Short mmCIF file of C-alpha atoms and ligand atoms in Angstrom, two decimals:
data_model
loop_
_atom_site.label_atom_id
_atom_site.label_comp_id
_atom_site.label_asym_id
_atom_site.label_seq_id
_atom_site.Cartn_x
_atom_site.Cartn_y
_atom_site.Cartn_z
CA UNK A 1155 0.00 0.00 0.00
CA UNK A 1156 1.15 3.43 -0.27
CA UNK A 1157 1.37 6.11 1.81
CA UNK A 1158 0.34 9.82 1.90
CA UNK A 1159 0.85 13.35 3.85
CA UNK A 1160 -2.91 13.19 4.30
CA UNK A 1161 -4.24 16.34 3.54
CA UNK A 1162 -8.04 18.25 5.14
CA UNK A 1163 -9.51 20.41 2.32
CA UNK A 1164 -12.07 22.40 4.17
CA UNK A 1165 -15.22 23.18 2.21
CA UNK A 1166 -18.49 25.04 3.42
CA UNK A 1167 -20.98 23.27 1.85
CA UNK A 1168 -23.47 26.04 1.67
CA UNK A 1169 -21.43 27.89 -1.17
CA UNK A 1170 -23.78 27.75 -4.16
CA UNK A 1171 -20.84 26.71 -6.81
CA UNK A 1172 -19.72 23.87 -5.31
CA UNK A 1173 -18.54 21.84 -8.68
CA UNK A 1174 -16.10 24.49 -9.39
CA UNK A 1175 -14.72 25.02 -5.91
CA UNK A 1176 -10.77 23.95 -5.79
CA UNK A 1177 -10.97 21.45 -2.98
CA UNK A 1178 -13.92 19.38 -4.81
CA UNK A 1179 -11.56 19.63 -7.99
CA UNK A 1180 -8.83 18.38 -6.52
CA UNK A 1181 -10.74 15.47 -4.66
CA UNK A 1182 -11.94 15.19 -8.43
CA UNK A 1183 -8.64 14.49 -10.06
CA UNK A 1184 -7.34 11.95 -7.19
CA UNK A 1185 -10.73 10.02 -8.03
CA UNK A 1186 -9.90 10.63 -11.89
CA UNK A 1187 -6.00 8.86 -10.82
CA UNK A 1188 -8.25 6.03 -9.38
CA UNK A 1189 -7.00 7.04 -6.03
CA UNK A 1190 -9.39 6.91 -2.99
CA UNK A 1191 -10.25 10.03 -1.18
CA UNK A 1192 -12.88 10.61 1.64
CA UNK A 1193 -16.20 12.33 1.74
CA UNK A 1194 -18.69 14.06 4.25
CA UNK A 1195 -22.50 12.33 3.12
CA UNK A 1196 -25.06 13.20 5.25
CA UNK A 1197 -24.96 9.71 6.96
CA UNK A 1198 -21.31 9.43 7.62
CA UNK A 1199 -17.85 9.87 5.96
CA UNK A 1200 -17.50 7.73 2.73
CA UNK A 1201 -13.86 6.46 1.54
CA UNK A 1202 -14.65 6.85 -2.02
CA UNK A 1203 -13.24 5.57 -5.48
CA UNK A 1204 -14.23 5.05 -9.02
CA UNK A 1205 -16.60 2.72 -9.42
CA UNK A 1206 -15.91 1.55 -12.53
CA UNK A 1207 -12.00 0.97 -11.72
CA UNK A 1208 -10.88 -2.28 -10.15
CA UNK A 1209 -7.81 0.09 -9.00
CA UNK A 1210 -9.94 1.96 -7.35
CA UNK A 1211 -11.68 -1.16 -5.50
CA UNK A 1212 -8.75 -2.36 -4.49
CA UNK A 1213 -7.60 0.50 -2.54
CA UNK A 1214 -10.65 1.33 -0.57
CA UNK A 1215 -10.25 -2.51 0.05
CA UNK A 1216 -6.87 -2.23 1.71
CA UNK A 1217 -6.94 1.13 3.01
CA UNK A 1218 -9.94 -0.01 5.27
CA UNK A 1219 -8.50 -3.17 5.56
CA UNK A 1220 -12.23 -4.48 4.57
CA UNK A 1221 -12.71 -8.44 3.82
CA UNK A 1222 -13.01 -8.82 0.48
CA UNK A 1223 -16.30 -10.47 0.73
CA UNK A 1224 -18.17 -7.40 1.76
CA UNK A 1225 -19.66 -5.82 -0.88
CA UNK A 1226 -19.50 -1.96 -1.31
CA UNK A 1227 -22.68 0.52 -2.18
CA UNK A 1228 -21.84 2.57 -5.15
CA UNK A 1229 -22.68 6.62 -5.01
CA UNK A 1230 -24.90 8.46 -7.52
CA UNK A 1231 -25.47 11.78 -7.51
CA UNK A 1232 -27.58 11.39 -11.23
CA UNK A 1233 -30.12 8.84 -12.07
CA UNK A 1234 -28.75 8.80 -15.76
CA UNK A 1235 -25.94 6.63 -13.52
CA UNK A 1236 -27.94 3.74 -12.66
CA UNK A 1237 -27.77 2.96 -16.63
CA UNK A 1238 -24.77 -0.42 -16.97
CA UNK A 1239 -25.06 -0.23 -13.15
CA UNK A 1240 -28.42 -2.01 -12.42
CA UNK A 1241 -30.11 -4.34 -15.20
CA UNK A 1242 -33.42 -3.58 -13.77
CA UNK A 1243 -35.57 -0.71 -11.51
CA UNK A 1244 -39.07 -2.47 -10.04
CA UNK A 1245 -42.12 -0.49 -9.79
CA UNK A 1246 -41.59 -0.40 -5.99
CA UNK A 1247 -37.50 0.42 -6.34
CA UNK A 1248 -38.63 3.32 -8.56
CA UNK A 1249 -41.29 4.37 -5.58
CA UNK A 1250 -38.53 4.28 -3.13
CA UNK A 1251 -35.97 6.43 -5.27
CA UNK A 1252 -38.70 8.79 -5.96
CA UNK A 1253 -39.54 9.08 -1.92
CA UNK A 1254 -35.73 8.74 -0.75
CA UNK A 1255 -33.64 9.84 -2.77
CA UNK A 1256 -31.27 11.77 -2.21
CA UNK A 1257 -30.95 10.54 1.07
CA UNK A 1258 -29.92 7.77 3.18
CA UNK A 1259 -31.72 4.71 1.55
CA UNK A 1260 -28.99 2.06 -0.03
CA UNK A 1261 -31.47 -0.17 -2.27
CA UNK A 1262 -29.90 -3.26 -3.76
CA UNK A 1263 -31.07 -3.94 -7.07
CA UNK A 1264 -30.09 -6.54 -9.61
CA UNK A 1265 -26.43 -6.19 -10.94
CA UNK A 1266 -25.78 -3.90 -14.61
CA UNK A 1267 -23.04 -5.47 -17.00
CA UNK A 1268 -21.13 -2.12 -16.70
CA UNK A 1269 -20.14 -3.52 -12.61
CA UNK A 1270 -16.57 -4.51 -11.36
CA UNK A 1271 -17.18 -7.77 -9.17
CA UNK A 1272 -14.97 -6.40 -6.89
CA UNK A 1273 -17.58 -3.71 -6.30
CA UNK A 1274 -20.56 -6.09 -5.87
CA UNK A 1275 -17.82 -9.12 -4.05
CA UNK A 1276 -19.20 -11.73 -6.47
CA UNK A 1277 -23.00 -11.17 -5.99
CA UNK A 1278 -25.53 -10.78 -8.59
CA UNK A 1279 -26.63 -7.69 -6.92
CA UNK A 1280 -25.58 -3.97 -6.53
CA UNK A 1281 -26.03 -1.78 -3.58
CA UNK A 1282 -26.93 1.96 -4.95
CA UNK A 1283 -27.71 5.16 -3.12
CA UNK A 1284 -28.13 8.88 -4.01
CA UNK A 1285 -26.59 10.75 -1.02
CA UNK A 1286 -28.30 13.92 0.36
CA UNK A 1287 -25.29 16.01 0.87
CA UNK A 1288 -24.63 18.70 -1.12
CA UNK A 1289 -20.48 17.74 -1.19
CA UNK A 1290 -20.87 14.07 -1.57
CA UNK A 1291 -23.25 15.35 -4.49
CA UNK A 1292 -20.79 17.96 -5.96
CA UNK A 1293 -17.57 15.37 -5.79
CA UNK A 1294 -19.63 12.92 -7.59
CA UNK A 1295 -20.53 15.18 -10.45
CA UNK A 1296 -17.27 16.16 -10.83
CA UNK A 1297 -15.59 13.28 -10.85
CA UNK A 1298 -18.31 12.09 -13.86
CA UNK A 1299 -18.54 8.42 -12.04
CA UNK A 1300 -20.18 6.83 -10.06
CA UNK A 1301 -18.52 6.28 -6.40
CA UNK A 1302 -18.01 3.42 -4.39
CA UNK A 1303 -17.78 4.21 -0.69
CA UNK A 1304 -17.60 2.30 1.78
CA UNK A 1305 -17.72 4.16 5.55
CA UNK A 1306 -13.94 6.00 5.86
CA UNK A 1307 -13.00 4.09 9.41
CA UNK A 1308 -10.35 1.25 9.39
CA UNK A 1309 -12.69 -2.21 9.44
CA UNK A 1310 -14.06 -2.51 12.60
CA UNK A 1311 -14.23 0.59 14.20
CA UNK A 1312 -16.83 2.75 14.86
CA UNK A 1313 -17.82 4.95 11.33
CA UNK A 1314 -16.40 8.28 11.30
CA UNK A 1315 -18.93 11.43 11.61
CA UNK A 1316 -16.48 13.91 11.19
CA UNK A 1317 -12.76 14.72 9.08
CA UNK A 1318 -11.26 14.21 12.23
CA UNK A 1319 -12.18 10.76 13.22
CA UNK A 1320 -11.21 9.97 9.18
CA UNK A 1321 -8.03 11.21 9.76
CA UNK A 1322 -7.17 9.24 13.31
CA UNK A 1323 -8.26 6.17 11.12
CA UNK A 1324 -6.67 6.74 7.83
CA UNK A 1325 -3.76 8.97 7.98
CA UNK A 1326 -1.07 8.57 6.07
CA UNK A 1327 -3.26 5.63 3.59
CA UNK A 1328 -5.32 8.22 1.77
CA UNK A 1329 -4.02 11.38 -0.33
CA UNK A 1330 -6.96 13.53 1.33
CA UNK A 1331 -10.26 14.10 3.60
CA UNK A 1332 -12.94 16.45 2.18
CA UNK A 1333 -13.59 18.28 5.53
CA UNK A 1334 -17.36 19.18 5.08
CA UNK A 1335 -17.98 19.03 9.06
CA UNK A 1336 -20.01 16.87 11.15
CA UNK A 1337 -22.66 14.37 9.34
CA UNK A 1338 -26.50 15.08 10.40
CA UNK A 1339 -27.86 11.13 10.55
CA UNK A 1340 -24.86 9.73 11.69
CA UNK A 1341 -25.95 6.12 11.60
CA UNK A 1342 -25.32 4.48 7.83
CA UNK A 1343 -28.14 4.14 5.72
CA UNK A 1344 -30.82 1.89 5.66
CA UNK A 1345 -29.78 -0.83 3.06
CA UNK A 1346 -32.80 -2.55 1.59
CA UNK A 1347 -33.37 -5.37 -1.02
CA UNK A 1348 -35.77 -4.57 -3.88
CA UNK A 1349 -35.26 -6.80 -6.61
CA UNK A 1350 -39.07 -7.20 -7.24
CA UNK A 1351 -41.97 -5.63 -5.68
CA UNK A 1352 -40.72 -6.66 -1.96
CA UNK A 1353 -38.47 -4.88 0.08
CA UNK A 1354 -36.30 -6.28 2.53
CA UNK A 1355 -34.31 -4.47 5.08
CA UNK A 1356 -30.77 -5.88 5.40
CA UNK A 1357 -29.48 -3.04 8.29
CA UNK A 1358 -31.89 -0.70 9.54
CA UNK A 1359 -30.52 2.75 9.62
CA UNK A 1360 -31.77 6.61 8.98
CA UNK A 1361 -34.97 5.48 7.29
CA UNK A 1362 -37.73 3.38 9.24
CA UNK A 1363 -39.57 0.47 8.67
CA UNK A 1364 -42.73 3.06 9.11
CA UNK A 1365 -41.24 5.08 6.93
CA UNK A 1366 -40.87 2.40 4.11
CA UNK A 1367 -44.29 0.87 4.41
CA UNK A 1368 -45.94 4.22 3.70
CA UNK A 1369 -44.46 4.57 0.28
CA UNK A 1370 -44.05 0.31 -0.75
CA UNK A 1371 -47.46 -0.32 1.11
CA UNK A 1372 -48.47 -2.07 4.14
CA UNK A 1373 -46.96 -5.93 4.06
CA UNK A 1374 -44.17 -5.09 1.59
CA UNK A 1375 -41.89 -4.74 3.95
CA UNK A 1376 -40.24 -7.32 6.00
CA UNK A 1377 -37.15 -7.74 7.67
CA UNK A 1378 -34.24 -10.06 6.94
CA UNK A 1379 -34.66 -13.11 9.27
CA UNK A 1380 -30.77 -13.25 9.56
CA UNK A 1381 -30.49 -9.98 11.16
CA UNK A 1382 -32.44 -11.06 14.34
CA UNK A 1383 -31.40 -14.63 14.46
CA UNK A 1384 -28.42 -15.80 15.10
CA UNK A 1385 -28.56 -19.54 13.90
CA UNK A 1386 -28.95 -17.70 10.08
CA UNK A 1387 -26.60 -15.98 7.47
CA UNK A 1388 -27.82 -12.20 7.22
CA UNK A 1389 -28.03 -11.38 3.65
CA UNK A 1390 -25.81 -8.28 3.81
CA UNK A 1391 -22.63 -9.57 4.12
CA UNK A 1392 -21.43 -6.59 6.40
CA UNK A 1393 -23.86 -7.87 8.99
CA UNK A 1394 -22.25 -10.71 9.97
CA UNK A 1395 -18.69 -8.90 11.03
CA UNK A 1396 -17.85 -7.24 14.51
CA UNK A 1397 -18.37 -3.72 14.01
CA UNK A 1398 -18.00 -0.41 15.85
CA UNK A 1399 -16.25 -1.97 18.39
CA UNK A 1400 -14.47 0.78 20.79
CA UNK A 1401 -11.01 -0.47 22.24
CA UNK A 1402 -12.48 -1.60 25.50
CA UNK A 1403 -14.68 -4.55 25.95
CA UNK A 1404 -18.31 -3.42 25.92
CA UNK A 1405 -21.55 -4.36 27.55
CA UNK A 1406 -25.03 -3.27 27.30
CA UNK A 1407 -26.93 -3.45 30.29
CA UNK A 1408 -31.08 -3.52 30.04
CA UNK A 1409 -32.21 -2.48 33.62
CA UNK A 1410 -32.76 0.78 36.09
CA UNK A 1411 -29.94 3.36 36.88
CA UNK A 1412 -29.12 2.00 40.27
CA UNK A 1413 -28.70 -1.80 38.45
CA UNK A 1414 -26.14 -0.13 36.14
CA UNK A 1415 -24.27 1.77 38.93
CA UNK A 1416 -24.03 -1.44 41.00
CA UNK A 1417 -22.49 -2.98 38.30
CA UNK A 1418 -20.24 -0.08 37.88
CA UNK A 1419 -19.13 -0.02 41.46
CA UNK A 1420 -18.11 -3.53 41.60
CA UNK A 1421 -15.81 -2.94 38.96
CA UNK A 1422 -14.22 0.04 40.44
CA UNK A 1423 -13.59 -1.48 44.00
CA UNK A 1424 -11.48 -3.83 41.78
CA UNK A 1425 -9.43 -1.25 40.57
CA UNK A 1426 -10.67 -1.06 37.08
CA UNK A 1427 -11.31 2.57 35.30
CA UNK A 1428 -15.19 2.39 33.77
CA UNK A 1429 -16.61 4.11 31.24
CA UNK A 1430 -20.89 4.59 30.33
CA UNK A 1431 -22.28 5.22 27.53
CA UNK A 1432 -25.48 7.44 28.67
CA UNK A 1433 -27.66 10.17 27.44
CA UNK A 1434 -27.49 14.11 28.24
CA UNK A 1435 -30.76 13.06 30.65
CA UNK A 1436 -28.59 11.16 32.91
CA UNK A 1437 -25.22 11.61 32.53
CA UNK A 1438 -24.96 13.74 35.78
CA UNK A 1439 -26.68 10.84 37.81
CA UNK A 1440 -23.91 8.03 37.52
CA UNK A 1441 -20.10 7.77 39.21
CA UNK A 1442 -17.58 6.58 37.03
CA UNK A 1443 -14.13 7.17 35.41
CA UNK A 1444 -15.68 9.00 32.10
CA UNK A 1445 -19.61 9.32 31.72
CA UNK A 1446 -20.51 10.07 28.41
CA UNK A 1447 -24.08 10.86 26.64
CA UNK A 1448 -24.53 10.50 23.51
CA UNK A 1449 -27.59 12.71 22.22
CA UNK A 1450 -30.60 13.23 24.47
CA UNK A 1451 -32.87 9.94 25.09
CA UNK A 1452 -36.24 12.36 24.78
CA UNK A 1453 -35.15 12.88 20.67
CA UNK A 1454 -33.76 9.36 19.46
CA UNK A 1455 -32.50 11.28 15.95
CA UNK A 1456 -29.59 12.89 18.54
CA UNK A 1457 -28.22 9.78 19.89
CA UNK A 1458 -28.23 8.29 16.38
CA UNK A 1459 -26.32 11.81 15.52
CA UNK A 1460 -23.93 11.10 18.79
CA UNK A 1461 -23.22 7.53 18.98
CA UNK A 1462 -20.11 6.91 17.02
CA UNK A 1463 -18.74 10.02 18.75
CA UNK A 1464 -19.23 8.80 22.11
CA UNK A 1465 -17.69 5.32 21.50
CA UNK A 1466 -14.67 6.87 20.12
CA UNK A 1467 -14.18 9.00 22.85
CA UNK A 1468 -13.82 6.03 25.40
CA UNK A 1469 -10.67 5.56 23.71
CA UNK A 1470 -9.38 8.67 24.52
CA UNK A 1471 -10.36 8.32 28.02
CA UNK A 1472 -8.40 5.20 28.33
CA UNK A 1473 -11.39 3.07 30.23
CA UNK A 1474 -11.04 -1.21 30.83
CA UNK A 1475 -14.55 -1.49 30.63
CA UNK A 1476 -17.60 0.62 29.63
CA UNK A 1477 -21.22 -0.14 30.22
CA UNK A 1478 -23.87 1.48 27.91
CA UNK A 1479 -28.06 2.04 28.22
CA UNK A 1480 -30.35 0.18 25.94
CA UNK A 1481 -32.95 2.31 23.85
CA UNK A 1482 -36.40 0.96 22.65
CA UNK A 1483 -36.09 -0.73 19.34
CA UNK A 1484 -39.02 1.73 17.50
CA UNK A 1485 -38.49 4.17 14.72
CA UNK A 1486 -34.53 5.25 14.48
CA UNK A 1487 -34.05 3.26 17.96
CA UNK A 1488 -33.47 -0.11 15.84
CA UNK A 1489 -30.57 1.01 14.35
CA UNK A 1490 -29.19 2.30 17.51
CA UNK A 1491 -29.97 -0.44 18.91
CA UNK A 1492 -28.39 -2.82 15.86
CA UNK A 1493 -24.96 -0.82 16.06
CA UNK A 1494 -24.94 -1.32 19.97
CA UNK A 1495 -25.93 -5.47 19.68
CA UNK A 1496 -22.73 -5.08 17.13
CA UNK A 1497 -20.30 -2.94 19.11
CA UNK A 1498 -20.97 -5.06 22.45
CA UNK A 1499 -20.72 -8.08 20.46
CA UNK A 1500 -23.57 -9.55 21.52
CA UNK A 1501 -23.07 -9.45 25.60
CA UNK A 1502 -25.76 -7.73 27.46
CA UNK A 1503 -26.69 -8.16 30.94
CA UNK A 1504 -30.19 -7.88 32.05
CA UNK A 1505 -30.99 -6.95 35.43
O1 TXA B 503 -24.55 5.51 4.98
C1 TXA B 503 -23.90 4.66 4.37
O2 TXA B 503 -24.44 3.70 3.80
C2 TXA B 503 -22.38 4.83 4.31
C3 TXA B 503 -22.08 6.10 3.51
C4 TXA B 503 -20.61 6.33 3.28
O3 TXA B 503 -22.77 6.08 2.29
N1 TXA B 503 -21.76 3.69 3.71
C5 TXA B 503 -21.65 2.49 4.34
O4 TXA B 503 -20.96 1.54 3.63
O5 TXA B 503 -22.13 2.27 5.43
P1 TXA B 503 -20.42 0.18 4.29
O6 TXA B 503 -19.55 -0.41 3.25
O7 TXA B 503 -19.81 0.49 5.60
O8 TXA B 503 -21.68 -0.71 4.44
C6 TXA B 503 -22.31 -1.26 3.28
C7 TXA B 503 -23.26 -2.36 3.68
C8 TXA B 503 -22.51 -3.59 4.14
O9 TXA B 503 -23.22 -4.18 5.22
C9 TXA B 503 -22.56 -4.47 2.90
O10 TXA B 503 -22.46 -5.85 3.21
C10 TXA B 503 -23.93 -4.11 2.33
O11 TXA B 503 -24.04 -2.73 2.54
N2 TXA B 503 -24.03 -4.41 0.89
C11 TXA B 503 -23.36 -3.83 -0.13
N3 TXA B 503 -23.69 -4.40 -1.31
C12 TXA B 503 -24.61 -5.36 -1.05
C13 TXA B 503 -25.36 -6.30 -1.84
N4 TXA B 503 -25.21 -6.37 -3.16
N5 TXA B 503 -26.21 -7.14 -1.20
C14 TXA B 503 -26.38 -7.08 0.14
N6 TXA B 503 -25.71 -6.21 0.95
C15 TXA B 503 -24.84 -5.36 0.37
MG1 MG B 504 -19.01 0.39 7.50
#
């Protein structure tokens, strides 16, 4: 692999000629080299490439140090681009686009002949998504190709919602970070299957099931078995890995305050430094090492906003052991609740 003086081109995304502004040019013409740069989207920062270069696929592949089995979701910012990229749109996937797009819906649709495999990891399928930020839009455009982007954090970690957490993960393997600020969602998007007229979710994320049924109708929806059971293969490959995993071993823990402070203390009288993973409602009420909320628990969009933040920040504080709250699987909570399952690994203790 090489390496590069990482650079942070700063751009405000509210300037109205964005295609001709000299940081989205010059992200333009590493993407034109087939070199991978990254990219604020309005879900979290992308580690883009050209889609259409195998080059390109295979850096994003070993800068992330990504298993080459997980597939990537490739970037529009155009519909004229889904033509060689997908074979076929469904009345429903056309619905969807119409409702979602831009924005942070990833539909997987059935495979164009214009597709590296490396893109797609063998499958007969393509993950696509129009992103609803006006710099992921802008770099896309001028680069004239499609993107693949995978989230810019080394495989594994928690994905980065701002340059900064880019650049403590990939410094010195990428050429540059578009600094566009911090993401709004802050979760990844919600990646469905729509092949025909059903749609399957594969990872919940910024888009609900609610949301979803309104515009494919009521029953059209359902959610991939292997996501909730353990005993079968989820159908996005990316769901099966360990995932925003912060250094220290984490545990949720379902029960009251005073359960999770118990547990907290025991730790302590044995010398170890805790963390907790909270909300801005409580984070004055516990004793620990570092206390940190993510978002406030009364407006579930904030904590999705929050949440990678927070588990990075343990990190820095240097804990042995953080304990986090459990949030109620409705609306935006399922994907908070997915990405916590993943980062504890499973291990939850309930009171
Ligand atoms: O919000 C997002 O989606 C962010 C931003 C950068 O756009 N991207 C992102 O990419 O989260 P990544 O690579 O971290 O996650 C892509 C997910 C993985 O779980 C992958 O397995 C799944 O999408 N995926 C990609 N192509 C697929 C396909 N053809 N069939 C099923 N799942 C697919
Ligand atoms: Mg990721």
């Amino acid at each position: 692999m090489k390496s590069f003086q990482t650079e942070r081109w700063a751009v405000d995304k509210t300037e109205n000629t964005l295609e001709n502004h000299p940081h989205i040019i010059q992200a333009s013409l590493w993407i034109n080299k087939n070199e991978v740069i990254a990219i604020p989207t309005e879900t979290v920062y992308g580690l883009a490439g050209n889609a259409r270069s195998d080059d390109a696929i295979k850096r994003i592949f070993e800068a992330k140090g990504r298993p080459s089995d997980n597939p990537l979701i490739v970037h529009i910012s155009d519909l004229s681009q889904l033509e060689g990229l997908v074979s076929s749109v469904s009345e429903t996937a056309q619905k969807l686009m119409n409702a979602f797009w831009p924005g942070p819906l990833t539909i997987v649709l059935p495979k164009g002949e214009n597709v590296s495999e490396r893109v797609t990891a063998g499958l007969s399928t393509v993950a696509v998504r129009m992103p609803d930020h006006e710099i992921a839009l802008a770099v896309i455009a001028a680069s004239g190709v499609p993107l693949a982007a995978p989230s810019a954090n080394l495989s594994g970690k928690p994905s980065p919602t701002s340059a900064q957490h880019v650049y403590e993960d990939l410094k010195g393997r990428i050429p540059g970070i578009v600094d566009g600020g911090s993401t709004g969602v802050g979760v990844e998007s919600t990646v469905v299957e729509c092949t025909g007229e059903l749609v399957t979710i594969l990872r919940p994320g910024g888009i609900t099931l609610e949301e979803l049924e309104k515009v494919a109708g009521a029953g059209r929806v359902v959610v991939d078995p292997g996501l909730e059971n353990e005993k079968q293969a989820p159908k996005s490959p990316g769901m099966k890995y360990t995932h925003y995993a912060p250094d220290a071993p984490f545990v949720l823990v379902d029960g009251s305050v005073e359960f999770l402070q118990r547990l907290v203390d025991k730790e302590r009288e044995a010398g170890k430094r805790i963390g907790i993973l909270t909300t801005e409602e409580r984070a004055h009420v516990y004793k620990a090492d570092c206390v940190i909320p993510a978002g406030d628990r009364s407006n579930p969009e904030s904590v999705a906003q929050h949440l990678y933040e927070a588990l990075r920040a343990f990190n820095e504080a240097g804990v042995d052991q953080i304990f986090g709250e459990v949030f109620p699987k409705t609306g935006v909570g399922v994907a908070i609740m997915n990405r916590l399952e993943k980062s504890a690994g499973g291990n939850i203790i309930k009171e």
